[in-house]
Amino acid sequence: METAAMLRHISSTSVVSSSILFRSSQGLLSRSSIFTLPKLHRLIPNPSKQSQLSLLRRHLRPISTLPHSFPIKRSLSPQAVATQPSHTSSDVETQDDVAEKLGFEKVSEQFIKECMASAVLYKHKKTGAQVMSVSNDDENKVFGIVFRTPPKDSTGIPHILEHSVLCGSRKYPLKEPFVELLKGSLHTFLNAFTYPDRTCYPVASTNTKDFYNLVDVYLDAVFFPKCVEDIQIFQQEGWHYELNDPSEDITYKGVVFNEMKGVYSQPDNLLGRTTQQALFPDNTYGVDSGGDPKAIPKLTFEEFKDFHQMFYHPSNARIWFYGDDDPKERLRLLSEYLGMFEGSSASNKSKVAPQKLFSVPVKIVEKYPAGDGGDLKKQHMVCLNWLLSDKTLDLETELSLGFLDHLLLGTPASPLRKILLESGLGEAIVGGGVEDELLQPQFSIGLKGVAEEDIQKVEELVMSTLKKLAEEGFDSNAVEASMNTIEFSLRENNTGSFPRGLSFMLRSMGKWIYDMDPFEPLKYETPLIKLKARIAEEGPKAVFSPLIEQHILNNPHRVTVEMQPDLQKASYDEATEKEILAKVKSSMTEEDLTALTNATQELRLKQETPDPPEALRSVPCLSLHDIPKKPIHVPTEIANIDGVKILQHDLFTNDIVYTEVVFDMSLLKQELLPLVPLFCQSLLEMGTKDMDFVLLNQLIGRKTGGISIYPFTSSVRGKKEPCSCIVVRGKAMGERAGDLFNLINCVLQEVQLTDQQRFKQFVSQSKAKMENRLRGSGHGIAAARMDAKLNIAGWTAEQMGGISYLEFLRALEEKVDQDWDGIASSLEEIRKSLFSRKQCLINVTSDGKHLTNSEKYVRTFLELLPDLTCGEANNWDFELSTKNEAITIPTQVNYVGKAANIYETGYQLKGSAYVISRYISNTWLWDRVRVSGGAYGGFCDFDTHSGVFSFLSYRDPNLLKTLDVYDGTGDFLRGLEMDNDTLTKAIIGTIGDVDAYQLPDAKGYSSLLRYLLGVTEEERERRREEILSTSVKDFKEFADAMEHVKEKGVVVAVASPEDVNSAGEDRRCYFQVKKAL
Ligand SMILES: [Zn+2]
């Protein structure tokens, strides 16, 4: 419950920052590298839909020296969910006997030290299916089945299939078994991904019974889906013509169709796609597996069925099991399915052919949809890309390339990144560095926000910098810092919200999928030691210079992609689509049109008819007895040093000390708030009197696991004043705890906030990031904006991360040149009003020995802090108009939000609210906004601290229609008929969220946030009881709160100007319009 709310705050950032995780998706080092792949498609917008929502809400992206994800993690520590005892009856039989009997042949067995696991590779004799069975004591069990699915064109078949197979199957004949699992299982991971050449279905759970339920639903889905018989599923998930009335215009609908329209509205995504296709013109990577909205409507149902028949076959499957369950049980479960098939030639047909290297470099120019805000001439993007090799590389070379990538781009102090940003030629970096998730590795780097006449200069700068680095080598401090960062990260193995077993699976799959050794990518320790020794013996230059020369400088397979802003592109694409559809309509007879209208209605009727109870019952579900009655306990001791509270959490952290130093922000002047994020970045990226920022960054990299600084703001229930603070997070090995606190002190007190040029870069980078966020996460911007209209915390956060912040940055860009002294003194003023002992609170998470040991460093740290007496707390007022607002951007899909504070109605928080809002998301909104509305996502969020209940949609083709769905929520609840099974499912799913798996650092952090927001253990226990005893009556009563949102709610939409105009014709003066891009 509270945990869930906390998680919403935190987990959002983990997604964001995981994309800079080791920067590259270097097979070995990438753990959630899937977030870096621009071409990868997830079935649902985010593993946790709610975390999407708070992306901007009141928690800004931490500004960080960390090259990898830091915030929320899921953990290996004991969780309160009881796992089922494993089968004991078969223990007399050895695993080998069982495997043999079930038709599996053991190919290889190895102990993998890096995952403390024994791993066995099997081959299913009859079909050739390959199975990797990894056993260790990790209770967060993972299963995944992966098919090679190389597409021939850009109609998006693999992506549409990925969505469709989860819409009902032989054993589970309901509309969406996947959604039933989302609603009612304890999954720690549930999603599906489409890569350019494979489709991946992973699940995870800590509860064994739950785990096998998930596995069975997924296996039945991939092998026996209804979608190959039922064209309506293909239409719903892929594309179809929609015609509500013969007199209206025909439109395209389909979940994937709209998802991809959203993708194609984002310049960064377009760049990624163009790059991949240009680098690999001759093989399957030359087309878009996700689907080009222009090509998707060319796909036929026949082609779709054939593709499934061909590639979703055991002969073409790689299957992964991981965790502490019984390995024999895994094989039993599998043999049931695999045994029903004969061998096929699929795995030959699905092989990915390598791309041959070019003999001369290539240049590509493309257009992207731009808005007319700002100077178009300065909005070009340019990116240099290399295909690094015509064959796959050995692990040691890959590892060296990953290392090189970190050296070049891993931190703000890395030379290539630094030089590009300092050149003033562009606003922000594009290109992901080394990328090796596909058959052949590539390297990409460039800039966006580039003036037309500077494009050539960017190219020259990249080339000359690489040349210089090859000639001169890297600074030894930089090499040491990268080495420490990489080793720290491997030791910590902090996979964020990703189950560890899944990150191992993706790592292994990176080779296995190409018929190479699946064990090898897991065994990184030896090659790392070798590499370290080589660097020590031969020097870094001997190791890295040849790599740069051979794979980059002297490699003719270089593609330079230039993206030009095009004002007309969005409306032109829109018009082209309308034209095609008009032609389609004019070619239809009256009977055709009637038939299409009927088909539209039939599809909608089917989508809106609930599954019969017996079908719903087919999806296995846990019972309430499987659920622990108490919330997860995090040990917390509160000590006091000189009046400063020290929260200590004694948890096993593998000798790592995690700390958060928190400073109350309430003394800050209101007008300084928007400067806070840049202030945080300046602390980490400006340098002191004795050390420039490069040295400081290297020092942090050499001594610690990283430091990040960011503002945190939230409402506190029952209080008018928000909780608003600056959080400094850091981590280091236990023996380096002294260094960690020293460095935090140095960053807070000694960094000189005087570097005008660097500050100017921060402003442009932040502006570019905000603009990108507006296109890619418009729902987050809408949510932040609604919050800003409804409470002070929301207003505060929006000043530091919403549209207001973007407007501030745009004005600031000018001001940096005109009044730098003024800005510098404001930065200094922020420092003075924040960092004092009186406003400080410290949180430490580690085991007992290190907790005790770090006390002396904490003491010294506190002694060095100024003992400022508190002045008077500033009363920030908030004054955003509560009028409905439409924020326009050039896009083909919208983000639509509506919200109100339901505490205003006198509603008293009860645990049932968590169950109900989750149910509304997974049922009413999923069905109406996504399934029949055609949006990629629709969900609601209840912030229990502020009382704000918000509805949001994601990549939505509709606007007013979606608002009508939101307004219908009250009636939906009142008319709800709910049997016991459904209710139990809803409760269990909620507990699954509340008990979300966390690594120790995340546990300590959640506990800190609970402390800050005044959430007690008693309250947590009470809420849990309320969740467990939620009744249908609670649902009905909640309808009144929903009525309040309908009547009094404020609307914010981030949408295309065309849709806002036509909404304005329907409802006059409904929106205040603000053009943002
Ligand atoms: Zn998708």
mmCIF file of C-alpha atoms in Angstrom, residues 731-996:
data_model
loop_
_atom_site.group_PDB
_atom_site.id
_atom_site.type_symbol
_atom_site.label_atom_id
_atom_site.label_comp_id
_atom_site.label_asym_id
_atom_site.label_seq_id
_atom_site.Cartn_x
_atom_site.Cartn_y
_atom_site.Cartn_z
ATOM 1 C CA LYS A 731 26.865 3.958 -2.196
ATOM 2 C CA ALA A 732 30.289 2.456 -1.640
ATOM 3 C CA MET A 733 31.971 -0.679 -0.392
ATOM 4 C CA GLY A 734 32.014 -0.805 3.416
ATOM 5 C CA GLU A 735 35.721 -0.010 3.675
ATOM 6 C CA ARG A 736 35.169 3.078 1.531
ATOM 7 C CA ALA A 737 32.336 4.528 3.652
ATOM 8 C CA GLY A 738 34.689 7.277 4.878
ATOM 9 C CA ASP A 739 35.461 8.283 1.288
ATOM 10 C CA LEU A 740 31.796 8.283 0.455
ATOM 11 C CA PHE A 741 30.836 10.750 3.196
ATOM 12 C CA ASN A 742 33.899 12.869 2.444
ATOM 13 C CA LEU A 743 32.958 13.092 -1.191
ATOM 14 C CA ILE A 744 29.354 13.943 -0.386
ATOM 15 C CA ASN A 745 30.615 16.723 1.812
ATOM 16 C CA CYS A 746 32.961 17.901 -0.903
ATOM 17 C CA VAL A 747 30.185 17.949 -3.480
ATOM 18 C CA LEU A 748 27.789 19.841 -1.230
ATOM 19 C CA GLN A 749 30.191 22.382 0.184
ATOM 20 C CA GLU A 750 33.261 22.739 -1.971
ATOM 21 C CA VAL A 751 31.966 22.642 -5.496
ATOM 22 C CA GLN A 752 32.156 26.085 -7.042
ATOM 23 C CA LEU A 753 28.972 27.086 -8.761
ATOM 24 C CA THR A 754 30.691 29.467 -11.132
ATOM 25 C CA ASP A 755 31.131 27.735 -14.466
ATOM 26 C CA GLN A 756 28.907 29.691 -16.820
ATOM 27 C CA GLN A 757 29.666 27.619 -19.918
ATOM 28 C CA ARG A 758 28.882 24.331 -18.249
ATOM 29 C CA PHE A 759 25.739 25.752 -16.749
ATOM 30 C CA LYS A 760 24.636 26.841 -20.166
ATOM 31 C CA GLN A 761 25.049 23.277 -21.415
ATOM 32 C CA PHE A 762 22.991 21.949 -18.517
ATOM 33 C CA VAL A 763 20.193 24.290 -19.495
ATOM 34 C CA SER A 764 20.161 23.171 -23.140
ATOM 35 C CA GLN A 765 20.422 19.507 -22.187
ATOM 36 C CA SER A 766 17.580 19.829 -19.716
ATOM 37 C CA LYS A 767 15.470 21.641 -22.254
ATOM 38 C CA ALA A 768 16.099 18.917 -24.825
ATOM 39 C CA LYS A 769 15.229 16.253 -22.259
ATOM 40 C CA MET A 770 12.006 17.968 -21.310
ATOM 41 C CA GLU A 771 10.979 18.293 -24.942
ATOM 42 C CA ASN A 772 11.699 14.653 -25.499
ATOM 43 C CA ARG A 773 9.675 13.751 -22.437
ATOM 44 C CA LEU A 774 6.779 15.806 -23.694
ATOM 45 C CA ARG A 775 6.570 13.687 -26.818
ATOM 46 C CA GLY A 776 7.406 10.349 -25.252
ATOM 47 C CA SER A 777 5.778 10.629 -21.821
ATOM 48 C CA GLY A 778 3.106 13.228 -22.331
ATOM 49 C CA HIS A 779 0.942 11.453 -19.765
ATOM 50 C CA GLY A 780 3.571 12.216 -17.126
ATOM 51 C CA ILE A 781 3.542 15.866 -18.139
ATOM 52 C CA ALA A 782 -0.267 15.896 -18.037
ATOM 53 C CA ALA A 783 -0.278 14.227 -14.615
ATOM 54 C CA ALA A 784 2.226 16.722 -13.234
ATOM 55 C CA ARG A 785 0.181 19.595 -14.627
ATOM 56 C CA MET A 786 -3.056 18.339 -13.063
ATOM 57 C CA ASP A 787 -1.320 17.877 -9.734
ATOM 58 C CA ALA A 788 0.008 21.418 -9.995
ATOM 59 C CA LYS A 789 -3.556 22.631 -10.251
ATOM 60 C CA LEU A 790 -4.665 20.604 -7.273
ATOM 61 C CA ASN A 791 -2.068 20.880 -4.519
ATOM 62 C CA ILE A 792 1.085 22.628 -3.415
ATOM 63 C CA ALA A 793 3.308 19.585 -3.693
ATOM 64 C CA GLY A 794 2.169 19.112 -7.257
ATOM 65 C CA TRP A 795 2.758 22.749 -8.013
ATOM 66 C CA THR A 796 6.242 22.564 -6.516
ATOM 67 C CA ALA A 797 7.131 19.490 -8.512
ATOM 68 C CA GLU A 798 5.804 21.005 -11.709
ATOM 69 C CA GLN A 799 8.082 23.995 -11.216
ATOM 70 C CA MET A 800 10.971 21.534 -11.286
ATOM 71 C CA GLY A 801 9.797 19.102 -13.935
ATOM 72 C CA GLY A 802 6.657 20.036 -15.843
ATOM 73 C CA ILE A 803 5.625 22.463 -18.538
ATOM 74 C CA SER A 804 6.366 25.338 -16.168
ATOM 75 C CA TYR A 805 9.897 24.033 -15.884
ATOM 76 C CA LEU A 806 10.262 23.801 -19.647
ATOM 77 C CA GLU A 807 9.088 27.410 -19.967
ATOM 78 C CA PHE A 808 11.526 28.426 -17.283
ATOM 79 C CA LEU A 809 14.383 26.677 -19.101
ATOM 80 C CA ARG A 810 13.547 28.394 -22.361
ATOM 81 C CA ALA A 811 13.693 31.787 -20.690
ATOM 82 C CA LEU A 812 16.797 30.843 -18.742
ATOM 83 C CA GLU A 813 18.678 29.949 -21.893
ATOM 84 C CA GLU A 814 18.636 33.628 -22.813
ATOM 85 C CA LYS A 815 19.313 34.804 -19.309
ATOM 86 C CA VAL A 816 22.529 32.813 -18.848
ATOM 87 C CA ASP A 817 24.315 35.190 -21.169
ATOM 88 C CA GLN A 818 22.693 38.354 -19.894
ATOM 89 C CA ASP A 819 22.770 37.846 -16.153
ATOM 90 C CA TRP A 820 25.137 35.071 -15.201
ATOM 91 C CA ASP A 821 26.137 36.814 -11.976
ATOM 92 C CA GLY A 822 22.529 36.861 -10.881
ATOM 93 C CA ILE A 823 22.117 33.174 -11.627
ATOM 94 C CA ALA A 824 25.387 32.235 -9.921
ATOM 95 C CA SER A 825 24.361 34.066 -6.798
ATOM 96 C CA SER A 826 20.944 32.370 -6.863
ATOM 97 C CA LEU A 827 22.699 29.001 -7.004
ATOM 98 C CA GLU A 828 24.795 30.007 -4.012
ATOM 99 C CA GLU A 829 21.659 31.161 -2.227
ATOM 100 C CA ILE A 830 20.055 27.771 -2.776
ATOM 101 C CA ARG A 831 23.090 26.120 -1.227
ATOM 102 C CA LYS A 832 22.909 28.427 1.793
ATOM 103 C CA SER A 833 19.253 27.840 2.417
ATOM 104 C CA LEU A 834 19.519 24.067 2.112
ATOM 105 C CA PHE A 835 22.633 22.601 3.570
ATOM 106 C CA SER A 836 22.642 22.906 7.309
ATOM 107 C CA ARG A 837 22.688 20.414 10.124
ATOM 108 C CA LYS A 838 19.284 21.527 11.357
ATOM 109 C CA GLN A 839 17.612 20.600 8.080
ATOM 110 C CA CYS A 840 19.388 17.304 7.696
ATOM 111 C CA LEU A 841 18.317 13.685 8.082
ATOM 112 C CA ILE A 842 20.489 10.686 7.274
ATOM 113 C CA ASN A 843 19.468 7.220 6.171
ATOM 114 C CA VAL A 844 21.944 4.318 6.090
ATOM 115 C CA THR A 845 21.344 0.781 4.857
ATOM 116 C CA SER A 846 23.923 -1.952 5.419
ATOM 117 C CA ASP A 847 24.675 -4.827 7.727
ATOM 118 C CA GLY A 848 25.271 -4.254 11.448
ATOM 119 C CA LYS A 849 29.057 -4.167 11.255
ATOM 120 C CA HIS A 850 29.155 -1.511 8.557
ATOM 121 C CA LEU A 851 26.356 0.470 10.192
ATOM 122 C CA THR A 852 28.365 0.790 13.367
ATOM 123 C CA ASN A 853 31.515 1.497 11.457
ATOM 124 C CA SER A 854 29.993 4.275 9.366
ATOM 125 C CA GLU A 855 28.709 6.176 12.400
ATOM 126 C CA LYS A 856 32.016 7.952 12.878
ATOM 127 C CA TYR A 857 31.997 9.133 9.271
ATOM 128 C CA VAL A 858 28.444 10.363 9.630
ATOM 129 C CA ARG A 859 29.503 12.254 12.738
ATOM 130 C CA THR A 860 32.390 13.951 10.931
ATOM 131 C CA PHE A 861 30.153 14.736 7.996
ATOM 132 C CA LEU A 862 27.660 16.429 10.313
ATOM 133 C CA GLU A 863 30.348 18.359 12.132
ATOM 134 C CA LEU A 864 31.430 19.854 8.840
ATOM 135 C CA LEU A 865 27.935 21.042 7.945
ATOM 136 C CA PRO A 866 27.028 24.658 8.763
ATOM 137 C CA ASP A 867 24.870 24.959 11.837
ATOM 138 C CA LEU A 868 22.537 27.480 10.297
ATOM 139 C CA THR A 869 19.606 28.543 12.416
ATOM 140 C CA CYS A 870 16.354 28.111 10.661
ATOM 141 C CA GLY A 871 14.735 31.233 9.347
ATOM 142 C CA GLU A 872 11.073 31.377 8.690
ATOM 143 C CA ALA A 873 9.609 28.705 6.493
ATOM 144 C CA ASN A 874 8.569 30.080 3.133
ATOM 145 C CA ASN A 875 4.964 29.607 2.336
ATOM 146 C CA TRP A 876 4.949 28.676 -1.285
ATOM 147 C CA ASP A 877 1.643 29.596 -2.854
ATOM 148 C CA PHE A 878 0.406 27.794 -5.804
ATOM 149 C CA GLU A 879 -1.429 29.561 -8.464
ATOM 150 C CA LEU A 880 -1.984 27.487 -11.535
ATOM 151 C CA SER A 881 -5.409 28.098 -12.953
ATOM 152 C CA THR A 882 -7.732 25.149 -12.485
ATOM 153 C CA LYS A 883 -9.062 25.568 -15.977
ATOM 154 C CA ASN A 884 -8.879 22.602 -18.331
ATOM 155 C CA GLU A 885 -5.806 22.760 -20.473
ATOM 156 C CA ALA A 886 -4.713 21.360 -23.807
ATOM 157 C CA ILE A 887 -0.985 21.333 -24.412
ATOM 158 C CA THR A 888 -0.333 20.948 -28.106
ATOM 159 C CA ILE A 889 2.627 19.142 -29.667
ATOM 160 C CA PRO A 890 3.235 17.706 -33.146
ATOM 161 C CA THR A 891 2.037 14.144 -32.612
ATOM 162 C CA GLN A 892 -0.280 11.567 -34.086
ATOM 163 C CA VAL A 893 -1.454 10.269 -30.712
ATOM 164 C CA ASN A 894 -2.559 11.985 -27.513
ATOM 165 C CA TYR A 895 -2.176 11.752 -23.767
ATOM 166 C CA VAL A 896 -5.418 12.538 -21.979
ATOM 167 C CA GLY A 897 -5.776 13.128 -18.238
ATOM 168 C CA LYS A 898 -8.445 14.068 -15.749
ATOM 169 C CA ALA A 899 -8.031 14.383 -11.986
ATOM 170 C CA ALA A 900 -9.548 15.628 -8.753
ATOM 171 C CA ASN A 901 -8.824 15.510 -5.054
ATOM 172 C CA ILE A 902 -11.269 12.990 -3.649
ATOM 173 C CA TYR A 903 -10.442 13.813 -0.031
ATOM 174 C CA GLU A 904 -12.422 17.005 -0.659
ATOM 175 C CA THR A 905 -15.569 14.928 -0.698
ATOM 176 C CA GLY A 906 -14.843 13.742 2.816
ATOM 177 C CA TYR A 907 -13.630 10.390 1.546
ATOM 178 C CA GLN A 908 -11.485 8.704 4.203
ATOM 179 C CA LEU A 909 -8.608 6.596 2.987
ATOM 180 C CA LYS A 910 -9.164 2.855 3.249
ATOM 181 C CA GLY A 911 -7.025 0.009 1.973
ATOM 182 C CA SER A 912 -9.806 -0.947 -0.404
ATOM 183 C CA ALA A 913 -8.947 2.139 -2.492
ATOM 184 C CA TYR A 914 -5.806 0.383 -3.700
ATOM 185 C CA VAL A 915 -7.792 -2.632 -4.802
ATOM 186 C CA ILE A 916 -10.465 -0.537 -6.476
ATOM 187 C CA SER A 917 -8.212 1.816 -8.393
ATOM 188 C CA ARG A 918 -6.166 -1.105 -9.612
ATOM 189 C CA TYR A 919 -9.335 -2.840 -10.691
ATOM 190 C CA ILE A 920 -10.563 0.236 -12.551
ATOM 191 C CA SER A 921 -7.249 0.359 -14.429
ATOM 192 C CA ASN A 922 -7.168 -3.309 -15.322
ATOM 193 C CA THR A 923 -10.810 -3.664 -16.216
ATOM 194 C CA TRP A 924 -12.795 -0.574 -17.126
ATOM 195 C CA LEU A 925 -9.964 1.518 -18.519
ATOM 196 C CA TRP A 926 -8.114 -1.384 -20.127
ATOM 197 C CA ASP A 927 -11.283 -2.487 -21.937
ATOM 198 C CA ARG A 928 -12.534 0.933 -22.989
ATOM 199 C CA VAL A 929 -9.438 3.059 -23.470
ATOM 200 C CA ARG A 930 -7.076 0.392 -24.767
ATOM 201 C CA VAL A 931 -9.032 -2.491 -26.198
ATOM 202 C CA SER A 932 -11.951 -0.694 -27.819
ATOM 203 C CA GLY A 933 -10.493 2.815 -27.802
ATOM 204 C CA GLY A 934 -7.286 1.667 -29.463
ATOM 205 C CA ALA A 935 -4.890 3.481 -27.128
ATOM 206 C CA TYR A 936 -1.649 1.798 -26.087
ATOM 207 C CA GLY A 937 -2.509 2.371 -22.431
ATOM 208 C CA GLY A 938 -5.184 3.722 -20.114
ATOM 209 C CA PHE A 939 -4.931 3.716 -16.350
ATOM 210 C CA CYS A 940 -5.690 5.536 -13.152
ATOM 211 C CA ASP A 941 -3.656 6.440 -10.142
ATOM 212 C CA PHE A 942 -4.593 7.317 -6.607
ATOM 213 C CA ASP A 943 -2.059 9.345 -4.667
ATOM 214 C CA THR A 944 -3.010 8.477 -1.106
ATOM 215 C CA HIS A 945 -0.867 11.285 0.262
ATOM 216 C CA SER A 946 -2.598 14.113 -1.580
ATOM 217 C CA GLY A 947 -5.947 12.480 -2.295
ATOM 218 C CA VAL A 948 -5.582 13.158 -6.015
ATOM 219 C CA PHE A 949 -7.231 10.529 -8.154
ATOM 220 C CA SER A 950 -6.158 10.764 -11.779
ATOM 221 C CA PHE A 951 -7.087 9.102 -15.025
ATOM 222 C CA LEU A 952 -4.541 8.981 -17.827
ATOM 223 C CA SER A 953 -4.198 7.582 -21.293
ATOM 224 C CA TYR A 954 -1.081 6.822 -23.268
ATOM 225 C CA ARG A 955 -0.652 7.075 -27.057
ATOM 226 C CA ASP A 956 -4.341 7.591 -27.465
ATOM 227 C CA PRO A 957 -6.052 8.214 -30.833
ATOM 228 C CA ASN A 958 -9.014 9.780 -29.002
ATOM 229 C CA LEU A 959 -9.519 12.803 -26.811
ATOM 230 C CA LEU A 960 -13.089 13.645 -25.780
ATOM 231 C CA LYS A 961 -14.140 10.012 -26.139
ATOM 232 C CA THR A 962 -11.559 8.997 -23.572
ATOM 233 C CA LEU A 963 -12.843 11.654 -21.191
ATOM 234 C CA ASP A 964 -16.316 10.155 -21.545
ATOM 235 C CA VAL A 965 -14.888 6.799 -20.518
ATOM 236 C CA TYR A 966 -13.351 8.377 -17.410
ATOM 237 C CA ASP A 967 -16.677 10.000 -16.588
ATOM 238 C CA GLY A 968 -18.390 6.635 -16.860
ATOM 239 C CA THR A 969 -16.301 5.114 -14.062
ATOM 240 C CA GLY A 970 -18.866 5.882 -11.349
ATOM 241 C CA ASP A 971 -21.621 4.130 -13.265
ATOM 242 C CA PHE A 972 -19.303 1.244 -13.997
ATOM 243 C CA LEU A 973 -18.690 0.741 -10.284
ATOM 244 C CA ARG A 974 -22.335 1.082 -9.376
ATOM 245 C CA GLY A 975 -23.392 -1.467 -11.952
ATOM 246 C CA LEU A 976 -20.585 -3.839 -11.095
ATOM 247 C CA GLU A 977 -21.448 -7.468 -10.588
ATOM 248 C CA MET A 978 -18.546 -9.163 -8.964
ATOM 249 C CA ASP A 979 -18.231 -12.736 -7.822
ATOM 250 C CA ASN A 980 -15.924 -13.890 -5.094
ATOM 251 C CA ASP A 981 -13.238 -15.206 -7.432
ATOM 252 C CA THR A 982 -12.947 -11.876 -9.178
ATOM 253 C CA LEU A 983 -12.732 -10.036 -5.906
ATOM 254 C CA THR A 984 -10.087 -12.411 -4.566
ATOM 255 C CA LYS A 985 -8.061 -11.947 -7.721
ATOM 256 C CA ALA A 986 -8.228 -8.194 -7.379
ATOM 257 C CA ILE A 987 -7.075 -8.409 -3.772
ATOM 258 C CA ILE A 988 -4.206 -10.777 -4.513
ATOM 259 C CA GLY A 989 -2.997 -8.636 -7.384
ATOM 260 C CA THR A 990 -2.995 -5.614 -5.089
ATOM 261 C CA ILE A 991 -0.961 -7.440 -2.483
ATOM 262 C CA GLY A 992 1.447 -8.376 -5.268
ATOM 263 C CA ASP A 993 1.966 -4.655 -5.913
ATOM 264 C CA VAL A 994 2.226 -3.763 -2.268
ATOM 265 C CA ASP A 995 4.777 -6.474 -1.592
ATOM 266 C CA ALA A 996 6.780 -5.614 -4.696
#
